[in-house]
Short mmCIF file of C-alpha atoms in Angstrom, two decimals:
data_model
loop_
_atom_site.label_atom_id
_atom_site.label_comp_id
_atom_site.label_asym_id
_atom_site.label_seq_id
_atom_site.Cartn_x
_atom_site.Cartn_y
_atom_site.Cartn_z
CA SER A 1 11.42 3.43 10.46
CA TYR A 2 10.19 6.72 9.03
CA SER A 3 12.69 9.48 8.35
CA LEU A 4 12.66 12.86 6.62
CA ASP A 5 16.32 12.43 5.59
CA ARG A 6 16.42 13.20 1.85
CA SER A 7 19.36 10.82 1.32
CA LEU A 8 17.37 7.77 2.47
CA TRP A 9 14.89 5.59 0.62
CA MET A 10 11.37 5.11 1.98
CA ALA A 11 9.09 2.15 1.37
CA TRP A 12 5.99 0.60 2.82
CA GLN A 13 4.16 -2.66 2.39
CA PHE A 14 0.41 -3.11 2.05
CA ASP A 15 -0.40 -6.76 2.76
CA LEU A 16 -3.69 -8.62 2.33
CA PRO A 17 -2.99 -11.89 4.17
CA GLU A 18 -6.48 -13.28 3.55
CA LYS A 19 -5.83 -13.03 -0.22
CA GLY A 20 -2.13 -13.94 -0.11
CA GLU A 21 -1.16 -10.76 -1.93
CA GLY A 22 -0.04 -7.20 -1.45
CA LEU A 23 2.19 -4.46 -2.77
CA VAL A 24 5.28 -2.46 -1.95
CA GLN A 25 5.56 1.23 -2.76
CA ALA A 26 9.15 2.54 -2.70
CA PHE A 27 10.64 6.00 -3.08
CA ARG A 28 14.21 7.02 -3.86
CA ARG A 29 14.65 10.52 -2.51
CA ASP A 30 16.40 13.33 -4.36
CA GLN A 31 19.67 13.12 -2.41
CA SER A 32 20.05 9.33 -2.34
CA VAL A 33 23.22 8.14 -4.06
CA TYR A 34 21.97 4.52 -4.13
CA GLU A 35 20.09 3.24 -7.20
CA THR A 36 19.00 0.02 -5.46
CA ALA A 37 17.71 -0.88 -2.02
CA ARG A 38 16.56 -4.09 -0.35
CA PHE A 39 13.45 -4.29 1.82
CA ARG A 40 12.49 -7.24 4.05
CA LEU A 41 8.77 -7.97 3.75
CA LYS A 42 6.63 -9.00 6.68
CA GLY A 43 3.73 -11.37 7.26
CA LEU A 44 4.32 -13.70 4.30
CA ASP A 45 4.12 -17.49 4.29
CA PRO A 46 7.77 -18.62 4.50
CA ASP A 47 6.97 -21.87 2.68
CA ALA A 48 5.04 -20.27 -0.21
CA ARG A 49 6.33 -19.02 -3.56
CA TYR A 50 5.29 -15.52 -4.64
CA VAL A 51 4.92 -14.00 -8.09
CA VAL A 52 6.51 -10.55 -7.84
CA THR A 53 5.56 -8.01 -10.53
CA HIS A 54 7.41 -4.73 -11.07
CA LEU A 55 4.62 -2.54 -12.44
CA ASP A 56 6.97 -0.03 -14.12
CA SER A 57 8.44 -2.69 -16.41
CA SER A 58 5.89 -5.54 -16.14
CA ARG A 59 8.87 -7.77 -15.21
CA GLN A 60 7.83 -10.79 -13.17
CA GLN A 61 9.83 -13.14 -11.01
CA THR A 62 9.05 -15.93 -8.57
CA ILE A 63 10.60 -15.64 -5.12
CA GLY A 64 10.15 -17.71 -1.96
CA GLY A 65 8.40 -16.17 1.04
CA ARG A 66 11.33 -16.95 3.32
CA GLU A 67 13.73 -15.14 0.95
CA LEU A 68 11.44 -12.10 0.74
CA MET A 69 11.28 -11.92 4.54
CA GLU A 70 14.91 -12.72 5.37
CA THR A 71 17.00 -11.48 2.41
CA GLY A 72 14.47 -8.94 1.20
CA LEU A 73 13.05 -7.63 -2.03
CA SER A 74 15.60 -5.87 -4.23
CA VAL A 75 14.25 -2.64 -5.72
CA ALA A 76 15.98 -0.50 -8.36
CA ILE A 77 15.03 3.09 -9.15
CA PRO A 78 17.45 4.84 -11.51
CA GLU A 79 15.72 8.24 -11.30
CA GLN A 80 16.63 10.60 -8.50
CA PRO A 81 14.06 11.19 -7.07
CA GLY A 82 11.90 8.32 -8.23
CA ASP A 83 9.29 5.81 -7.17
CA THR A 84 7.96 2.38 -8.04
CA VAL A 85 5.18 -0.04 -7.14
CA ILE A 86 5.73 -3.79 -6.93
CA THR A 87 2.95 -6.31 -6.36
CA TYR A 88 3.22 -9.84 -4.99
CA ALA A 89 0.82 -12.78 -4.87
CA VAL A 90 1.06 -16.38 -3.69
CA LEU A 91 1.79 -18.69 -6.61
CA ARG A 92 -1.18 -21.06 -6.82
#
């Protein structure tokens, strides 16, 4: 849920289900003491594997859809405040 609390992270997901891809944009606010957060994604295929790319570092990893929806996507932002964009796409 949306909040103006400067100690909380904010993130949103843009999903293109017809293409099997999307992105997550996350923000660590200036008063957040946490360098990492975990966000559960929605609308993915639980049986698919996804290539997840952290655009800031070009680091890629493969994660199952079920894990992304149930355990969540771990996001690290060392800067305070800071932001990042992470893309995902079905592994074909």
